[in-house]
Tab-separated table of C-alpha atoms and ligand atoms in Angstrom:
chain	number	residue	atom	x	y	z
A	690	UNK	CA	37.608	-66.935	20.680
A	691	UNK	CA	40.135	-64.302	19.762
A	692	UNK	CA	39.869	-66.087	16.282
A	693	UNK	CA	35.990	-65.027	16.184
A	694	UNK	CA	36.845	-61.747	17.294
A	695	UNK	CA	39.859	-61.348	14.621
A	696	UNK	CA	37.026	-62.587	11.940
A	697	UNK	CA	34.505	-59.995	13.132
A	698	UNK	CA	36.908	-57.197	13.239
A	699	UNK	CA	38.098	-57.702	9.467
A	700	UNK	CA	34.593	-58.015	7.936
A	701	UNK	CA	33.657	-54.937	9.855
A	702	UNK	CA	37.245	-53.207	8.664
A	703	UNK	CA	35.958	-54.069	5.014
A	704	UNK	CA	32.218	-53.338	5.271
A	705	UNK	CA	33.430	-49.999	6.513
A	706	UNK	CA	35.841	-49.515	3.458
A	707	UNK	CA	32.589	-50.221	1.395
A	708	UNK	CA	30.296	-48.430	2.797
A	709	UNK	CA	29.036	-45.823	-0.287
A	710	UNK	CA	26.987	-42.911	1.776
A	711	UNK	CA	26.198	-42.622	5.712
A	712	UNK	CA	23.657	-44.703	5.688
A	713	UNK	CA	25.093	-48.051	4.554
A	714	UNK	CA	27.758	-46.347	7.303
A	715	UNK	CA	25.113	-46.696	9.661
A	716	UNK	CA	23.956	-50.055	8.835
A	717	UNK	CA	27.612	-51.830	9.519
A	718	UNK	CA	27.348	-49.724	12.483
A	719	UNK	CA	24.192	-51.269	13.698
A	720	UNK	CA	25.552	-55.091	12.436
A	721	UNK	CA	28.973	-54.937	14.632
A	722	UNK	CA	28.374	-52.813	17.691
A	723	UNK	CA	24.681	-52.485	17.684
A	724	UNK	CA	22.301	-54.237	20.592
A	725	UNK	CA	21.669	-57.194	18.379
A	726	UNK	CA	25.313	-56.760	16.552
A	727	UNK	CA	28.063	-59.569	16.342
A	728	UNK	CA	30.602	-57.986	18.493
A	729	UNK	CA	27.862	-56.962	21.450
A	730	UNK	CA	26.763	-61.395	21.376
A	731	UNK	CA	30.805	-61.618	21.973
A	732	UNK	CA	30.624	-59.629	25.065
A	733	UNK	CA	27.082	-61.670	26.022
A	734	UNK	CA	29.176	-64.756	25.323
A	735	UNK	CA	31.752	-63.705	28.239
A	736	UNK	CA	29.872	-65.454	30.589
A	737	UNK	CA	30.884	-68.833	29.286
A	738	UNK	CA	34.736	-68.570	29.135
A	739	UNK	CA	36.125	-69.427	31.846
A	740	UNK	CA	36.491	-66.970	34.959
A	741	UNK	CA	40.614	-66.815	34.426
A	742	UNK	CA	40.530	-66.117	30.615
A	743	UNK	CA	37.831	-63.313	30.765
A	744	UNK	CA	40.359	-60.396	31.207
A	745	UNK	CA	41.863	-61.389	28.492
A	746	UNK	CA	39.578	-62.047	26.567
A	747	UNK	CA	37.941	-58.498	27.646
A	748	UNK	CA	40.859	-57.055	26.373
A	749	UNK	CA	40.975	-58.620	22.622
A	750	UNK	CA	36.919	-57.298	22.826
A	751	UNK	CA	37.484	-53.889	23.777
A	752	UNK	CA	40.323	-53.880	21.197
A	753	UNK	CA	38.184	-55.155	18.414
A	754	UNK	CA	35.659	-52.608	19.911
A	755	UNK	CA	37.760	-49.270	19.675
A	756	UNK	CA	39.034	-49.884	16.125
A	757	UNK	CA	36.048	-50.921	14.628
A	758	UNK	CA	34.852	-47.387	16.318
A	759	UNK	CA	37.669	-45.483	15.238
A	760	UNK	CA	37.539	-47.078	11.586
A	761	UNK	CA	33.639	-46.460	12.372
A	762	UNK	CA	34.223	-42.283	13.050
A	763	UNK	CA	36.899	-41.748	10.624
A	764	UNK	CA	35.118	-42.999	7.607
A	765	UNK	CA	32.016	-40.851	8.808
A	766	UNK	CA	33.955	-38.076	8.404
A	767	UNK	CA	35.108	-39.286	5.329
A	768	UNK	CA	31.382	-39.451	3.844
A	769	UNK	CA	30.169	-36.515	5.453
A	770	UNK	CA	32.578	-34.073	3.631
A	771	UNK	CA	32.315	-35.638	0.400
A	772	UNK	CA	28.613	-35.393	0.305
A	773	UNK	CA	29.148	-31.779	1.298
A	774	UNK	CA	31.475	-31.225	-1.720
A	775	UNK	CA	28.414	-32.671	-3.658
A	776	UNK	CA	25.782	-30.310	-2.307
A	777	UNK	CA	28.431	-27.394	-3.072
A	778	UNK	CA	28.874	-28.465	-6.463
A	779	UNK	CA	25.518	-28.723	-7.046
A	780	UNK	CA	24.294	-25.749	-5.848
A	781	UNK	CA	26.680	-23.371	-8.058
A	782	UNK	CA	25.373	-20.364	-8.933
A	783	UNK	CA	25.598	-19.182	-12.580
A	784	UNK	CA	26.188	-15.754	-12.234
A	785	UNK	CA	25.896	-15.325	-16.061
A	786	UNK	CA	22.323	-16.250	-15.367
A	787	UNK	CA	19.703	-13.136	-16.115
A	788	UNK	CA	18.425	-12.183	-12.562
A	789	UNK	CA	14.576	-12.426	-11.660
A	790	UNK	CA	12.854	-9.336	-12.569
A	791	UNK	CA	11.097	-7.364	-9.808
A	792	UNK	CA	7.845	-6.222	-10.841
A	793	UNK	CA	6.937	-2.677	-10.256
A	794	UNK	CA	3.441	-1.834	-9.931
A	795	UNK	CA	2.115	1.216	-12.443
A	796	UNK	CA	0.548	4.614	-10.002
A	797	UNK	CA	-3.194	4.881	-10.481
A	798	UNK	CA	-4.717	7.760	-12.431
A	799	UNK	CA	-6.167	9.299	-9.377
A	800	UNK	CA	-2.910	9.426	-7.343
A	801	UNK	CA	-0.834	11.073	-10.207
A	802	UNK	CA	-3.164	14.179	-10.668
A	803	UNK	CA	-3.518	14.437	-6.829
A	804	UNK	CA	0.245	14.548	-6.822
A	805	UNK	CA	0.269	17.563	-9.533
A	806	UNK	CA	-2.696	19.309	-7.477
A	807	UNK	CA	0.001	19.201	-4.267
A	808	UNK	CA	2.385	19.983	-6.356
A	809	UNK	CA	0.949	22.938	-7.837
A	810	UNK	CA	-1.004	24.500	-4.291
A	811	UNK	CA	1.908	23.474	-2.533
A	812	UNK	CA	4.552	25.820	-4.818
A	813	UNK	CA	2.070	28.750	-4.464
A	814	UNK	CA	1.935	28.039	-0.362
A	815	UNK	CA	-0.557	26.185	0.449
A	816	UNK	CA	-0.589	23.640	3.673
A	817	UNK	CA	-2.019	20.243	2.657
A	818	UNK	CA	-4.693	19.112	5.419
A	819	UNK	CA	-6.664	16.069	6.138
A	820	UNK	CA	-9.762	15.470	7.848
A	821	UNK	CA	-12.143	12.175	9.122
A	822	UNK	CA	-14.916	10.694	6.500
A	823	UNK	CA	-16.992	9.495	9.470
A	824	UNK	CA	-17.628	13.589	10.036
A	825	UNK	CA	-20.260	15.556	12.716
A	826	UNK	CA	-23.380	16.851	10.857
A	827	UNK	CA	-22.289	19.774	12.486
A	828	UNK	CA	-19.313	20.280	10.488
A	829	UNK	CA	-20.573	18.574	7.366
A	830	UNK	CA	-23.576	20.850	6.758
A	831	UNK	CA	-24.489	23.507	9.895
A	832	UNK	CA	-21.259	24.968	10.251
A	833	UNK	CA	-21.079	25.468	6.808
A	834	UNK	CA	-24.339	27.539	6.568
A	835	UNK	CA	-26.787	24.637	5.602
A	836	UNK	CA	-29.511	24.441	8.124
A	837	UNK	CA	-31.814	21.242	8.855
A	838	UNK	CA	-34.284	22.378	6.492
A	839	UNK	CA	-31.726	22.450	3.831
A	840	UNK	CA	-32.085	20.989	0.135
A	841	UNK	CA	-28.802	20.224	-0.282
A	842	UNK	CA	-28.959	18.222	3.503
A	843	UNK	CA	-31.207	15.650	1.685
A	844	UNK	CA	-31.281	12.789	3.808
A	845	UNK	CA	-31.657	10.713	0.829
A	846	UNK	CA	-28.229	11.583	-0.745
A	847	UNK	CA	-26.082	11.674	2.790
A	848	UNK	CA	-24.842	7.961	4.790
A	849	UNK	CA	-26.214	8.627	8.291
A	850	UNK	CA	-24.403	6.701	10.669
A	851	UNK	CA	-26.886	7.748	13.564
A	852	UNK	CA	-28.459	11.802	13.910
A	853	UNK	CA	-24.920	13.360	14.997
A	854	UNK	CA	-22.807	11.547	12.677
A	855	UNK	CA	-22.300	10.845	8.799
A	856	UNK	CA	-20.269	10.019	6.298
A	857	UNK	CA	-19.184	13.199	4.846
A	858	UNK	CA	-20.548	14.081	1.782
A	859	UNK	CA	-17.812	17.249	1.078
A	860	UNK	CA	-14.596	17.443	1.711
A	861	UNK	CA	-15.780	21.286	3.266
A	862	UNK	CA	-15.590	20.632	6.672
A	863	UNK	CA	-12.045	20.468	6.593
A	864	UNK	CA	-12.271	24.066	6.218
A	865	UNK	CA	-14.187	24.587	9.384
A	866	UNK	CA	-12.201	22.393	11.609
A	867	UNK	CA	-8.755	24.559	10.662
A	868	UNK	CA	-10.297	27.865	10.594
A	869	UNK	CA	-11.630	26.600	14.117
A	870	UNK	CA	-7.648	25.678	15.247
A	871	UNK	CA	-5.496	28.050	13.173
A	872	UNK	CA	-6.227	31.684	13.255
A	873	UNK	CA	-5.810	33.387	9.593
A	874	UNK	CA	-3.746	34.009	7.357
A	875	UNK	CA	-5.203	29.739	6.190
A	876	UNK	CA	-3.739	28.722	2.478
A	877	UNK	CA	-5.075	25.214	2.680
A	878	UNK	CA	-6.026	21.876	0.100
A	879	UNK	CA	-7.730	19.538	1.873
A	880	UNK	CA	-8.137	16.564	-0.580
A	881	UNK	CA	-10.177	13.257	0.754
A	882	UNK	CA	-12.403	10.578	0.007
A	883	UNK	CA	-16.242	11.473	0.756
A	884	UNK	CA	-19.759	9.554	0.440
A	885	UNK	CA	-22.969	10.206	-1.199
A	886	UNK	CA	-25.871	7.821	-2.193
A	887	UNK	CA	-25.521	7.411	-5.845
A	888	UNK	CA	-26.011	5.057	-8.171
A	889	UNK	CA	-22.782	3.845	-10.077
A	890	UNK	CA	-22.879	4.746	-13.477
A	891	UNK	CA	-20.258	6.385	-15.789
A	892	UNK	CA	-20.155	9.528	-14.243
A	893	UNK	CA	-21.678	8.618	-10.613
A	894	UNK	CA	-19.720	6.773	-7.614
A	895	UNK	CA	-21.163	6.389	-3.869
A	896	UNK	CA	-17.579	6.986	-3.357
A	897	UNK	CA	-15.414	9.509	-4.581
A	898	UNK	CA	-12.127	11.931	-4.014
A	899	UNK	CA	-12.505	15.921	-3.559
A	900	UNK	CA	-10.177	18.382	-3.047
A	901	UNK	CA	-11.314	21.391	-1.012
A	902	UNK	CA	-9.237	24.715	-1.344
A	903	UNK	CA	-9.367	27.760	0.737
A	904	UNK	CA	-7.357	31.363	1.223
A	905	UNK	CA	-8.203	33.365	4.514
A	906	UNK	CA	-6.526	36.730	4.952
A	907	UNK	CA	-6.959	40.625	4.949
A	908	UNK	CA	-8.054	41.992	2.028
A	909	UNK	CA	-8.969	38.220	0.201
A	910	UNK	CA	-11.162	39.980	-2.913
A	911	UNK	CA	-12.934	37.254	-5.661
A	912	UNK	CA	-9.599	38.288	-8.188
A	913	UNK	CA	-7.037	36.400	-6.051
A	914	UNK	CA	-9.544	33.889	-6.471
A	915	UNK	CA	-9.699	33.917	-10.211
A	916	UNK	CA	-6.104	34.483	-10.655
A	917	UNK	CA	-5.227	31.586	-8.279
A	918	UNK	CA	-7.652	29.127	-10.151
A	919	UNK	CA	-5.961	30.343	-13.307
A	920	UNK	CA	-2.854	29.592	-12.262
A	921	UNK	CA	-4.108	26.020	-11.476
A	922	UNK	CA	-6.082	25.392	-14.526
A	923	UNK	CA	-2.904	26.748	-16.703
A	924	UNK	CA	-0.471	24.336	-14.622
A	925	UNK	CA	-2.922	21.640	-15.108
A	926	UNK	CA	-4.543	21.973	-18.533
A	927	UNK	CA	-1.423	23.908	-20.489
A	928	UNK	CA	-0.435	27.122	-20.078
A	929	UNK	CA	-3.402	28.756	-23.004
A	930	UNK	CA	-6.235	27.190	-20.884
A	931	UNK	CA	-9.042	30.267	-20.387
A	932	UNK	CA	-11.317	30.421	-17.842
A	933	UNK	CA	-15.037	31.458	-17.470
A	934	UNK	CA	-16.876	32.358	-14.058
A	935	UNK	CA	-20.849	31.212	-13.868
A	936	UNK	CA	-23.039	32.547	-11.236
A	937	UNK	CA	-23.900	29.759	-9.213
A	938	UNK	CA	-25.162	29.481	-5.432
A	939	UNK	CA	-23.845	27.637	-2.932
A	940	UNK	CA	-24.799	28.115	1.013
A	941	UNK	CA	-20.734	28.360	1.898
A	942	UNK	CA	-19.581	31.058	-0.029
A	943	UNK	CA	-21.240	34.182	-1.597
A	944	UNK	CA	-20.806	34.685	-4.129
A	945	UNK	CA	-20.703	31.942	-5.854
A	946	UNK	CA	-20.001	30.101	-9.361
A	947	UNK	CA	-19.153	27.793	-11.326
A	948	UNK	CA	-15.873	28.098	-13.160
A	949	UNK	CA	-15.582	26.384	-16.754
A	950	UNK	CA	-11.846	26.190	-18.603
A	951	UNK	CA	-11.629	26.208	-22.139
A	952	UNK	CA	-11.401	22.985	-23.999
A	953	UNK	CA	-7.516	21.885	-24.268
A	954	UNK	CA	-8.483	19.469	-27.149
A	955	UNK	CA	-9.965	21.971	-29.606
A	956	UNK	CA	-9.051	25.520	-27.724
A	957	UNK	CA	-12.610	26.882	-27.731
A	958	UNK	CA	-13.633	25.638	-31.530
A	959	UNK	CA	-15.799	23.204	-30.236
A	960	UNK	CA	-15.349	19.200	-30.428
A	961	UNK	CA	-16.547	15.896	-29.575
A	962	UNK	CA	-15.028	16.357	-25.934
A	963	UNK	CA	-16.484	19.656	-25.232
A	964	UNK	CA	-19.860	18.249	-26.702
A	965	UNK	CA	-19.476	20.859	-28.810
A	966	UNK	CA	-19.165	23.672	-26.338
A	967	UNK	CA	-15.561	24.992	-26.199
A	968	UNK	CA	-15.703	24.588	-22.366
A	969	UNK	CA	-15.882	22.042	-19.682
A	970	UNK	CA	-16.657	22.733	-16.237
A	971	UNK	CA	-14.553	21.988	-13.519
A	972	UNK	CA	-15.117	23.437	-10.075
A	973	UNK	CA	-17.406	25.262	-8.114
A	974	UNK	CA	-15.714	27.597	-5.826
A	975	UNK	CA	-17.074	31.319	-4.412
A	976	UNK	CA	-16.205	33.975	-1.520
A	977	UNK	CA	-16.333	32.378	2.219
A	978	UNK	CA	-19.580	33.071	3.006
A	979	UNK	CA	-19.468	35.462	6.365
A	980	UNK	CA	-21.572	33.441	8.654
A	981	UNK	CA	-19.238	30.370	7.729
A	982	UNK	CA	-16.312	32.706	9.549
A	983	UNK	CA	-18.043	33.744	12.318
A	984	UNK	CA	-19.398	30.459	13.018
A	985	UNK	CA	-15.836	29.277	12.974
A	986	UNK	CA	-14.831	32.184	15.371
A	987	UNK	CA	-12.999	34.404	12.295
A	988	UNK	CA	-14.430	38.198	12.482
A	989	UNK	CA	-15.708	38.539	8.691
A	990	UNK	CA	-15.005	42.277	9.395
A	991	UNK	CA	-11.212	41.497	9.517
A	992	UNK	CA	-10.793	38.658	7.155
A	993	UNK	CA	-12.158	37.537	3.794
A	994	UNK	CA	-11.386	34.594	2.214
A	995	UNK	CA	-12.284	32.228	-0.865
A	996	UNK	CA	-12.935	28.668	-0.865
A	997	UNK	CA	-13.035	26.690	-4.094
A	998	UNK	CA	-13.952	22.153	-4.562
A	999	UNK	CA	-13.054	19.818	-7.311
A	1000	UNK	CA	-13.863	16.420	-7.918
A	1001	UNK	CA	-10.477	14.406	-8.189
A	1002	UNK	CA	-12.124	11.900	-10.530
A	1003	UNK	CA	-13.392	14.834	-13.024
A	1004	UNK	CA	-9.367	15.919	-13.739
A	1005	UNK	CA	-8.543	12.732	-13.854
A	1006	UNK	CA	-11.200	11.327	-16.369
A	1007	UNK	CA	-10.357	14.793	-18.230
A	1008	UNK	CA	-6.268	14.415	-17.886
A	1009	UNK	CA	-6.256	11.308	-19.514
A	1010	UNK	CA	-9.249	11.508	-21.309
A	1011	UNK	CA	-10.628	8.404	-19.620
A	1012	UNK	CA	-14.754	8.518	-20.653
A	1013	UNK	CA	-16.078	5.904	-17.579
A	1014	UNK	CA	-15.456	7.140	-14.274
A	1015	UNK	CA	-15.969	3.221	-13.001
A	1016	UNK	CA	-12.633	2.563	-15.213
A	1017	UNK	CA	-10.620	4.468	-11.688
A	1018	UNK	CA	-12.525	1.911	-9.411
A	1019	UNK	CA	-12.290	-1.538	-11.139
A	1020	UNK	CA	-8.316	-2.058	-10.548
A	1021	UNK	CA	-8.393	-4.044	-14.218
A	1022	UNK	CA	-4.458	-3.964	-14.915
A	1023	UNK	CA	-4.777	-3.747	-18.147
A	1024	UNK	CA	-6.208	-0.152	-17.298
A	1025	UNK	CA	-3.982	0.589	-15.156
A	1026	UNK	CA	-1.024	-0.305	-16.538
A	1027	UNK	CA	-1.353	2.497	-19.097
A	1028	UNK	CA	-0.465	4.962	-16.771
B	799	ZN	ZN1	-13.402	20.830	-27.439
């Protein structure tokens, strides 16, 4: 007996030397000490000796039994750190390595001249406001002087949601809901996205970006509105840009026009981008028309103001003299990426 037990504890002593990685480890395990393993049928076998030997022979088991376990544990321990060491030296890092590039995104057309309209309104005083797209008829056309019967309410051309409530085809009523809260003087922009029914086409989006301007104080005559503008144009466009006033009507202000600057490409000669004109238009703008106050609770006795709109997409396609306005919608990168 304690022969078969010396015999069992050397060849598991020397499978254990042997043993490569954890799992061979694991397999000797399993073989010696295991349910099924050599030294576990020893202890099975105890019933046979006879009832005088078996502390004895007990003894010699549990022997065999802690050094094979101790052999067992140390070894492990053995394995376990050099596979560690392996792992480490695999996973060096090469700091000489070039590091992963992070990819910054390019800022689309639209954003960077809306950032220079802030930019400019803001330096001169102006408070940048925002207001909803889903918008009240009442502020997208009544309050703002355009009656039911109105042309320019064409049902046709607006996105009714239901008879109260729209899409808002300006970005105007801005203007009435902050000369409703904030008593005058008002130096606001309010730029936004707003809706109409068009087709798309170069020039033509169902969806497009405004900004809406407007002064309200004592003594507000159409010059501060034509020197502002200037100002704007000049900041914009380059510092010889001229501008020209058209009559024009619009229910909101009175009077009203149409204000063209002179062509930056040719300076008035007359080119290709002008279509030969020397000026492009770019805004419509007028005085606050006095029932627009009053309706918004401001006495038109005591204040005047002047209110002015332009299409973000127009400066933009005219900044960067981009000639298809469905270029700013299409997010193609290689468009983009040129800005
Ligand atoms: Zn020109």
């Amino acid at each position: 007996m304690k022969e078969r037990l010396q015999k069992i504890q050397e060849d598991a002593m020397r499978q254990i030397n042997e043993a490569v990685n954890l799992s061979v480890l694991n397999d000797v395990r399993v073989a010696f000490l295991g349910k099924k393993g050599e030294l576990t049928a020893v202890l099975k076998g105890m019933k046979d000796v006879a009832p005088e030997d078996r502390p004895k022979v007990g003894q010699f088991v549990n022997e065999a039994r802690k050094q094979i376990e101790e052999a067992l544990e140390s070894t492990k321990e053995k394995l376990e750190k050099a596979a560690l060491d392996k792992k480490l030296k695999e996973e060096v890092i090469d700091v000489t390595l070039p590091a992963k590039r992070n990819k910054i995104g390019h800022r689309h057309p639209n954003t960077l001249v809306l950032d220079e309209v802030e930019r400019i309104f803001t330096g001169m005083g102006y408070e940048v406001v925002e207001g909803p797209e889903l918008e009240y008829d009442y502020y997208n056309f009544e309050a703002l002087n355009i009656p039911a019967n109105h042309p320019a309410k064409d049902e046709q051309d607006t996105f009714y949601i239901d008879d109260k409530i729209l899409l808002r085809t300006q970005t105007s009523p801005v203007q009435v809901r902050v000369m409703e809260k904030q008593k005058p003087p008002i130096r606001m922009i309010a730029p936004g996205r707003v809706f109409r029914a068009d087709e798309v086409d170069a020039t033509h989006s169902p969806s497009f970006h405004q900004i809406e301007g407007m002064v309200i104080d004592k003594n507000v005559t159409f010059s501060d509105l034509k020197g502002t503008l200037t100002m704007f144009v000049q900041q914009m466009f380059g510092k010889d840009t001229k501008v020209k006033f058209r009559p024009h009507h619009f229910p909101f202000t009175e009077p009203s026009a149409e204000m063209d600057i002179s062509c930056f490409k040719c300076g008035g000669k007359g080119c290709r981008f002008c279509k030969g004109e020397g000026w492009i238009e770019i805004l419509g703008c007028g005085m606050v028309h006095p029932r627009v106050l009053r309706m918004s609770g401001i006495d038109p006795e005591e204040y005047q103001g002047f209110a002015f709109g332009v299409g973000l997409e127009r400066i933009s396609l005219l900044k960067y003299e981009i000639d298809d306005m469905r270029l700013l919608y299409e997010n193609d990168e290689r468009f983009l990426k040129q800005f």
